Amino acid sequence: MNAPIVNPALTKNQTLVFDVLEKSEGPMSAYTILDKLRDHGFRAPLQVYRALDKLTEFGMVHRLESLNAFVACAHREHECCGGAHGHGHGTVAFAICESCNQVLEFHDHKVDHNLGDWAKSKGFKPSKTTIEIRGLCEKCAA
Amino acid sequence: MNAPIVNPALTKNQTLVFDVLEKSEGPMSAYTILDKLRDHGFRAPLQVYRALDKLTEFGMVHRLESLNAFVACAHREHECCGGAHGHGHGTVAFAICESCNQVLEFHDHKVDHNLGDWAKSKGFKPSKTTIEIRGLCEKCAA
DNA sequence: TGCCACACGTTATAGCATAACGCAATTGAT
DNA sequence: ATCAATTGCGTTATGCTATAACGTGTGGCA
Ligand SMILES: [Zn+2]
Ligand SMILES: [Zn+2]
Ligand SMILES: [Zn+2]
Ligand SMILES: [Zn+2]
């Protein structure tokens, strides 16, 4: 539950990568981002990965482990307990539609606490928790 | 929450791959498994991946999304509500020690229900749920 | 017998991620 | 101002993960 960085000054590459992700409808792979940015001078995967690393560190981008892809953070500021930008509240979860690729980002205190209780009972010290639900969104399941 | 296959007859390749995984201390990548099986005639990744696909389908092996690696299922038969071999109880979760690579497999009804409730409230139909906690196990955190 | 499903083997290719080098810009003491 | 440390950047090369596409062989079954 590391404290997120608030409003960091982004470099040019970080801004470009973030803008691409934010405008995207769904998650994007690093290589797809790279292709979108070739016109802006991007030539190599590392340019994308380095920006993604920082954006993830800032809490502005999340990596979807089950897709090897990335999304812009969908939290509104002050949306809830966490305050400000970022995830002060704890673990974030994702519901990923396998039909339309839409991603719903959410957090659930009860899940968070239940997993925390389990960890405590086992003496396990969590650093990062991944929760990803694959399935069909309401629209696609109909 | 698909019903697991019980006691399927394994092919030679599936048996070899499963045995390697079961004897391993921690998760293994497909390519590491391949290297372990070269002496048994394995030559190509597909031989491993095909076996892993089936073993996963049988519920005997789990894929760790955050590691791109695989582990043998650690559930004892009849351990709990699920009965028999497999995961009749629902979602499985993993705690992965980033120091010693030990993996603890567990399930948590409350978490399961929490996520189920969320899905129901959003009309989302889950097919597979990934829960992976990275951190330090009790021994390594000390 | 003919057909089908499935496992298997092989080669090639696609997709994801990082190592290692050198350079330039920034920062922050001294 | 100057030096050192840090950070970002660009490039090349490489490594790791996964699948496509083809053909073969085998066992069950109408
Ligand atoms: Zn977020
Ligand atoms: Zn959908
Ligand atoms: Zn299991
Ligand atoms: Zn450990």
Short mmCIF file of C-alpha atoms (C1' of nucleotides) and ligand atoms in Angstrom, two decimals:
data_model
loop_
_atom_site.label_atom_id
_atom_site.label_comp_id
_atom_site.label_asym_id
_atom_site.label_seq_id
_atom_site.Cartn_x
_atom_site.Cartn_y
_atom_site.Cartn_z
CA MET A 1 0.00 0.00 0.00
CA ASN A 2 2.71 2.42 -1.01
CA ALA A 3 1.67 6.04 -1.10
CA PRO A 4 1.14 7.18 -4.66
CA ILE A 5 3.00 10.10 -6.14
CA VAL A 6 0.71 13.06 -6.65
CA ASN A 7 0.80 15.17 -9.80
CA PRO A 8 4.33 14.38 -10.81
CA ALA A 9 5.86 16.38 -13.64
CA LEU A 10 5.84 14.10 -16.63
CA THR A 11 8.57 13.98 -19.21
CA LYS A 12 7.76 14.26 -22.89
CA ASN A 13 7.80 10.51 -23.46
CA GLN A 14 5.74 9.83 -20.38
CA THR A 15 3.15 12.35 -21.50
CA LEU A 16 2.95 10.84 -24.97
CA VAL A 17 2.49 7.32 -23.63
CA PHE A 18 -0.07 8.38 -21.07
CA ASP A 19 -2.09 10.32 -23.63
CA VAL A 20 -2.24 7.32 -25.92
CA LEU A 21 -3.42 5.10 -23.09
CA GLU A 22 -5.96 7.58 -21.83
CA LYS A 23 -7.52 8.02 -25.27
CA SER A 24 -7.69 4.29 -25.82
CA GLU A 25 -10.96 2.44 -25.37
CA GLY A 26 -9.29 -0.55 -23.79
CA PRO A 27 -5.97 -1.94 -22.63
CA MET A 28 -2.96 -1.70 -24.93
CA SER A 29 0.23 -3.69 -25.18
CA ALA A 30 3.54 -1.88 -25.05
CA TYR A 31 4.13 -2.69 -28.70
CA THR A 32 0.76 -1.32 -29.76
CA ILE A 33 1.59 1.88 -27.93
CA LEU A 34 4.93 1.94 -29.71
CA ASP A 35 3.23 1.73 -33.09
CA LYS A 36 0.91 4.59 -32.17
CA LEU A 37 3.91 6.74 -31.32
CA ARG A 38 6.17 6.07 -34.29
CA ASP A 39 5.02 9.33 -35.82
CA HIS A 40 6.20 11.10 -32.70
CA GLY A 41 9.70 9.71 -32.99
CA PHE A 42 9.41 6.52 -30.99
CA ARG A 43 11.58 3.79 -32.43
CA ALA A 44 12.20 1.18 -29.74
CA PRO A 45 10.23 -0.75 -27.12
CA LEU A 46 12.38 0.56 -24.30
CA GLN A 47 11.09 4.05 -24.85
CA VAL A 48 7.63 2.76 -24.11
CA TYR A 49 8.58 0.45 -21.26
CA ARG A 50 10.56 3.13 -19.47
CA ALA A 51 7.63 5.52 -19.63
CA LEU A 52 5.22 2.79 -18.51
CA ASP A 53 7.42 1.95 -15.54
CA LYS A 54 7.31 5.52 -14.32
CA LEU A 55 3.61 5.97 -14.99
CA THR A 56 2.90 2.78 -13.08
CA GLU A 57 5.07 3.99 -10.24
CA PHE A 58 3.06 7.23 -10.23
CA GLY A 59 -0.18 5.25 -10.05
CA MET A 60 -1.39 6.72 -13.33
CA VAL A 61 -1.23 3.46 -15.24
CA HIS A 62 -1.98 -0.11 -14.28
CA ARG A 63 -0.59 -3.27 -15.75
CA LEU A 64 -3.04 -6.07 -16.45
CA GLU A 65 -1.06 -9.21 -15.71
CA SER A 66 -3.44 -11.58 -17.43
CA LEU A 67 -3.21 -9.62 -20.68
CA ASN A 68 0.36 -8.33 -20.64
CA ALA A 69 -1.20 -4.97 -21.31
CA PHE A 70 -1.67 -1.56 -19.74
CA VAL A 71 -4.53 0.81 -18.96
CA ALA A 72 -4.76 4.36 -17.76
CA CYS A 73 -6.03 4.57 -14.21
CA ALA A 74 -9.78 5.05 -14.24
CA HIS A 75 -10.18 6.52 -10.80
CA ARG A 76 -11.66 9.94 -10.45
CA GLU A 77 -9.89 12.12 -7.96
CA HIS A 78 -11.45 12.14 -4.50
CA GLU A 79 -13.73 9.39 -5.64
CA CYS A 80 -13.58 7.76 -2.28
CA CYS A 81 -11.54 7.09 0.81
CA GLY A 82 -8.24 7.31 -0.98
CA GLY A 83 -8.39 11.04 -1.55
CA ALA A 84 -6.46 12.86 -4.26
CA HIS A 85 -5.20 11.05 -7.29
CA GLY A 86 -4.01 7.54 -6.80
CA HIS A 87 -4.97 4.55 -4.76
CA GLY A 88 -4.61 5.46 -1.17
CA HIS A 89 -7.42 3.05 -0.42
CA GLY A 90 -5.46 -0.06 -1.30
CA THR A 91 -5.78 -2.80 -3.85
CA VAL A 92 -7.38 -2.16 -7.19
CA ALA A 93 -9.29 -4.83 -9.08
CA PHE A 94 -10.22 -5.18 -12.73
CA ALA A 95 -13.09 -6.80 -14.58
CA ILE A 96 -12.05 -7.49 -18.15
CA CYS A 97 -14.63 -8.26 -20.83
CA GLU A 98 -13.32 -10.94 -23.15
CA SER A 99 -15.74 -9.92 -25.84
CA CYS A 100 -15.44 -6.13 -26.10
CA ASN A 101 -12.17 -5.65 -24.17
CA GLN A 102 -13.74 -3.09 -21.89
CA VAL A 103 -12.04 -2.87 -18.51
CA LEU A 104 -13.82 -1.88 -15.32
CA GLU A 105 -11.50 -0.71 -12.57
CA PHE A 106 -12.80 -0.89 -9.05
CA HIS A 107 -11.80 -1.49 -5.50
CA ASP A 108 -13.57 -3.39 -2.81
CA HIS A 109 -12.81 -2.78 0.83
CA LYS A 110 -14.15 -6.09 1.91
CA VAL A 111 -11.93 -7.99 -0.49
CA ASP A 112 -9.02 -5.88 0.59
CA HIS A 113 -9.62 -6.56 4.25
CA ASN A 114 -10.29 -10.24 3.79
CA LEU A 115 -7.07 -10.74 1.88
CA GLY A 116 -5.29 -8.62 4.46
CA ASP A 117 -6.66 -10.82 7.22
CA TRP A 118 -5.48 -13.92 5.42
CA ALA A 119 -2.02 -12.45 4.98
CA LYS A 120 -1.83 -11.45 8.61
CA SER A 121 -2.89 -14.90 9.74
CA LYS A 122 -0.07 -16.43 7.69
CA GLY A 123 2.55 -13.83 8.49
CA PHE A 124 2.73 -12.93 4.80
CA LYS A 125 3.73 -9.35 3.99
CA PRO A 126 2.04 -8.25 0.76
CA SER A 127 3.72 -5.75 -1.50
CA LYS A 128 1.41 -5.86 -4.51
CA THR A 129 -1.87 -7.62 -5.09
CA THR A 130 -3.32 -8.50 -8.47
CA ILE A 131 -7.05 -9.09 -8.87
CA GLU A 132 -8.38 -9.60 -12.39
CA ILE A 133 -11.75 -11.02 -13.31
CA ARG A 134 -12.08 -12.24 -16.89
CA GLY A 135 -15.57 -12.65 -18.25
CA LEU A 136 -18.35 -10.83 -20.05
CA CYS A 137 -19.54 -7.35 -19.29
CA GLU A 138 -23.22 -6.68 -18.83
CA LYS A 139 -23.69 -5.59 -22.41
CA CYS A 140 -21.84 -8.54 -23.95
CA ALA A 141 -23.44 -11.11 -21.64
CA ALA A 142 -26.95 -10.12 -22.70
CA MET B 1 -16.63 -21.97 -11.62
CA ASN B 2 -16.35 -24.76 -14.16
CA ALA B 3 -16.49 -28.27 -12.77
CA PRO B 4 -13.02 -29.78 -12.70
CA ILE B 5 -12.21 -33.02 -14.44
CA VAL B 6 -11.55 -35.78 -11.92
CA ASN B 7 -8.71 -38.24 -12.30
CA PRO B 8 -8.29 -37.94 -16.03
CA ALA B 9 -6.00 -40.41 -17.77
CA LEU B 10 -2.84 -38.50 -18.55
CA THR B 11 -0.78 -38.99 -21.67
CA LYS B 12 2.92 -39.58 -21.49
CA ASN B 13 3.81 -35.95 -22.09
CA GLN B 14 1.24 -34.70 -19.62
CA THR B 15 2.59 -37.07 -16.99
CA LEU B 16 6.16 -35.94 -17.58
CA VAL B 17 5.25 -32.27 -17.33
CA PHE B 18 3.12 -32.76 -14.25
CA ASP B 19 5.81 -34.77 -12.49
CA VAL B 20 8.36 -32.04 -13.10
CA LEU B 21 6.02 -29.41 -11.72
CA GLU B 22 5.03 -31.47 -8.72
CA LYS B 23 8.63 -32.14 -7.75
CA SER B 24 9.57 -28.49 -8.13
CA GLU B 25 9.90 -26.30 -5.07
CA GLY B 26 8.36 -23.34 -6.80
CA PRO B 27 6.71 -22.15 -10.00
CA MET B 28 8.38 -22.97 -13.30
CA SER B 29 8.23 -21.36 -16.70
CA ALA B 30 7.31 -23.48 -19.69
CA TYR B 31 10.85 -23.17 -21.01
CA THR B 32 12.38 -24.27 -17.74
CA ILE B 33 10.14 -27.31 -17.84
CA LEU B 34 11.26 -27.91 -21.41
CA ASP B 35 14.89 -27.91 -20.34
CA LYS B 36 14.16 -30.39 -17.57
CA LEU B 37 12.58 -32.73 -20.10
CA ARG B 38 15.12 -32.64 -22.90
CA ASP B 39 16.54 -35.91 -21.64
CA HIS B 40 13.10 -37.42 -22.05
CA GLY B 41 12.86 -36.45 -25.68
CA PHE B 42 11.27 -33.04 -25.45
CA ARG B 43 12.53 -30.72 -28.15
CA ALA B 44 10.00 -27.91 -28.62
CA PRO B 45 7.98 -25.50 -26.46
CA LEU B 46 4.70 -26.71 -27.92
CA GLN B 47 5.16 -30.09 -26.33
CA VAL B 48 5.20 -28.36 -22.96
CA TYR B 49 2.46 -25.85 -23.69
CA ARG B 50 0.09 -28.50 -24.98
CA ALA B 51 0.56 -30.56 -21.86
CA LEU B 52 0.15 -27.49 -19.64
CA ASP B 53 -3.07 -26.55 -21.40
CA LYS B 54 -4.58 -29.91 -20.64
CA LEU B 55 -3.29 -30.05 -17.09
CA THR B 56 -4.71 -26.60 -16.46
CA GLU B 57 -8.02 -27.69 -17.93
CA PHE B 58 -7.95 -30.69 -15.58
CA GLY B 59 -7.35 -28.39 -12.63
CA MET B 60 -4.06 -30.07 -11.83
CA VAL B 61 -1.90 -27.10 -12.71
CA HIS B 62 -2.34 -23.38 -12.23
CA ARG B 63 -0.89 -20.57 -14.23
CA LEU B 64 0.53 -17.64 -12.29
CA GLU B 65 -0.26 -14.65 -14.45
CA SER B 66 2.07 -12.27 -12.71
CA LEU B 67 5.03 -14.62 -13.27
CA ASN B 68 4.21 -16.25 -16.59
CA ALA B 69 4.83 -19.49 -14.79
CA PHE B 70 3.06 -22.63 -13.66
CA VAL B 71 2.61 -24.58 -10.44
CA ALA B 72 1.12 -27.94 -9.59
CA CYS B 73 -2.12 -27.58 -7.71
CA ALA B 74 -1.43 -27.67 -4.00
CA HIS B 75 -4.87 -28.65 -2.80
CA ARG B 76 -5.26 -31.85 -0.88
CA GLU B 77 -8.22 -33.88 -1.93
CA HIS B 78 -11.32 -33.36 0.20
CA GLU B 79 -9.53 -30.56 1.92
CA CYS B 80 -12.70 -28.56 2.17
CA CYS B 81 -16.02 -27.77 0.63
CA GLY B 82 -14.87 -28.53 -2.87
CA GLY B 83 -14.63 -32.26 -2.39
CA ALA B 84 -12.54 -34.57 -4.55
CA HIS B 85 -9.62 -33.25 -6.52
CA GLY B 86 -9.97 -29.82 -8.02
CA HIS B 87 -11.57 -26.55 -7.11
CA GLY B 88 -15.26 -27.04 -6.75
CA HIS B 89 -15.22 -24.28 -4.16
CA GLY B 90 -14.42 -21.50 -6.59
CA THR B 91 -11.60 -19.08 -7.06
CA VAL B 92 -8.09 -19.95 -6.00
CA ALA B 93 -5.63 -17.35 -4.77
CA PHE B 94 -1.87 -17.35 -4.51
CA ALA B 95 0.63 -15.69 -2.23
CA ILE B 96 4.00 -15.54 -3.93
CA CYS B 97 7.16 -14.82 -1.96
CA GLU B 98 9.46 -12.59 -3.97
CA SER B 99 12.43 -13.67 -1.92
CA CYS B 100 12.28 -17.48 -1.80
CA ASN B 101 9.74 -18.05 -4.60
CA GLN B 102 7.53 -20.14 -2.38
CA VAL B 103 3.90 -20.14 -3.45
CA LEU B 104 1.00 -20.55 -1.05
CA GLU B 105 -2.22 -21.61 -2.70
CA PHE B 106 -5.42 -20.90 -0.86
CA HIS B 107 -9.01 -19.95 -1.30
CA ASP B 108 -11.12 -17.57 0.67
CA HIS B 109 -14.87 -17.86 0.61
CA LYS B 110 -15.40 -14.34 1.76
CA VAL B 111 -13.26 -12.89 -1.01
CA ASP B 112 -14.99 -15.17 -3.46
CA HIS B 113 -18.39 -13.95 -2.37
CA ASN B 114 -17.30 -10.33 -2.26
CA LEU B 115 -16.15 -10.45 -5.85
CA GLY B 116 -19.25 -12.42 -6.83
CA ASP B 117 -21.44 -9.78 -5.27
CA TRP B 118 -19.62 -7.04 -7.11
CA ALA B 119 -19.98 -8.89 -10.40
CA LYS B 120 -23.67 -9.46 -9.83
CA SER B 121 -24.22 -5.82 -9.00
CA LYS B 122 -22.59 -4.82 -12.28
CA GLY B 123 -24.10 -7.57 -14.42
CA PHE B 124 -20.62 -8.90 -15.11
CA LYS B 125 -20.37 -12.63 -15.81
CA PRO B 126 -17.00 -13.93 -14.58
CA SER B 127 -15.33 -16.84 -16.32
CA LYS B 128 -11.97 -16.85 -14.59
CA THR B 129 -10.62 -14.87 -11.67
CA THR B 130 -6.97 -14.25 -10.91
CA ILE B 131 -5.83 -13.35 -7.41
CA GLU B 132 -2.11 -13.12 -6.77
CA ILE B 133 -0.43 -11.50 -3.81
CA ARG B 134 3.23 -10.70 -4.25
CA GLY B 135 5.25 -10.10 -1.13
CA LEU B 136 7.34 -11.81 1.52
CA CYS B 137 6.48 -15.05 3.22
CA GLU B 138 6.63 -15.29 6.98
CA LYS B 139 10.12 -16.75 6.96
CA CYS B 140 11.58 -14.20 4.53
CA ALA B 141 9.88 -11.22 6.18
CA ALA B 142 11.47 -11.96 9.53
"C1'" DT C 1 -13.26 -50.08 -44.10
"C1'" DG C 2 -13.58 -45.36 -43.69
"C1'" DC C 3 -13.95 -41.72 -40.72
"C1'" DC C 4 -13.00 -38.79 -36.81
"C1'" DA C 5 -10.84 -37.02 -32.75
"C1'" DC C 6 -6.78 -36.45 -30.51
"C1'" DA C 7 -2.09 -36.54 -29.20
"C1'" DC C 8 2.25 -35.83 -31.03
"C1'" DG C 9 6.56 -33.91 -33.54
"C1'" DT C 10 8.72 -30.19 -36.16
"C1'" DT C 11 9.69 -25.73 -38.13
"C1'" DA C 12 8.84 -21.21 -38.23
"C1'" DT C 13 7.05 -17.06 -36.50
"C1'" DA C 14 4.82 -13.78 -33.45
"C1'" DG C 15 4.60 -11.15 -29.20
"C1'" DC C 16 6.52 -9.42 -24.77
"C1'" DA C 17 10.49 -7.59 -22.13
"C1'" DT C 18 15.20 -6.34 -20.79
"C1'" DA C 19 20.63 -5.93 -20.98
"C1'" DA C 20 24.15 -2.96 -22.05
"C1'" DC C 21 26.20 0.88 -24.05
"C1'" DG C 22 26.82 5.90 -24.53
"C1'" DC C 23 25.17 10.58 -24.39
"C1'" DA C 24 22.59 14.75 -22.75
"C1'" DA C 25 20.09 17.34 -19.37
"C1'" DT C 26 19.12 18.20 -14.50
"C1'" DT C 27 19.97 18.71 -9.88
"C1'" DG C 28 22.26 19.82 -5.84
"C1'" DA C 29 26.01 20.14 -3.21
"C1'" DT C 30 30.69 22.29 -2.51
"C1'" DA D 1 30.96 28.20 -11.22
"C1'" DT D 2 32.22 23.38 -10.95
"C1'" DC D 3 31.96 18.85 -10.08
"C1'" DA D 4 29.42 14.60 -9.09
"C1'" DA D 5 25.35 12.06 -8.97
"C1'" DT D 6 20.98 11.17 -10.92
"C1'" DT D 7 17.80 10.76 -14.34
"C1'" DG D 8 16.02 10.50 -18.91
"C1'" DC D 9 16.91 9.33 -23.52
"C1'" DG D 10 18.22 6.76 -27.94
"C1'" DT D 11 20.08 2.62 -30.05
"C1'" DT D 12 21.38 -2.13 -30.82
"C1'" DA D 13 21.12 -6.51 -29.57
"C1'" DT D 14 19.29 -10.20 -27.15
"C1'" DG D 15 16.32 -13.12 -24.37
"C1'" DC D 16 11.98 -14.98 -22.82
"C1'" DT D 17 7.09 -16.32 -23.65
"C1'" DA D 18 3.60 -18.21 -26.73
"C1'" DT D 19 1.32 -19.72 -30.94
"C1'" DA D 20 0.57 -20.78 -36.18
"C1'" DA D 21 0.70 -24.12 -39.50
"C1'" DC D 22 1.90 -28.33 -41.27
"C1'" DG D 23 2.07 -33.32 -41.27
"C1'" DT D 24 2.04 -38.15 -38.87
"C1'" DG D 25 0.27 -41.78 -36.16
"C1'" DT D 26 -3.08 -44.06 -33.31
"C1'" DG D 27 -7.39 -45.63 -31.23
"C1'" DG D 28 -12.40 -45.70 -31.18
"C1'" DC D 29 -16.39 -46.44 -33.71
"C1'" DA D 30 -20.16 -46.44 -37.36
ZN ZN E 1 -6.37 3.21 -10.81
ZN ZN E 2 -18.14 -6.51 -23.20
ZN ZN E 3 -5.27 -25.77 -6.96
ZN ZN E 4 9.95 -16.46 1.26
#
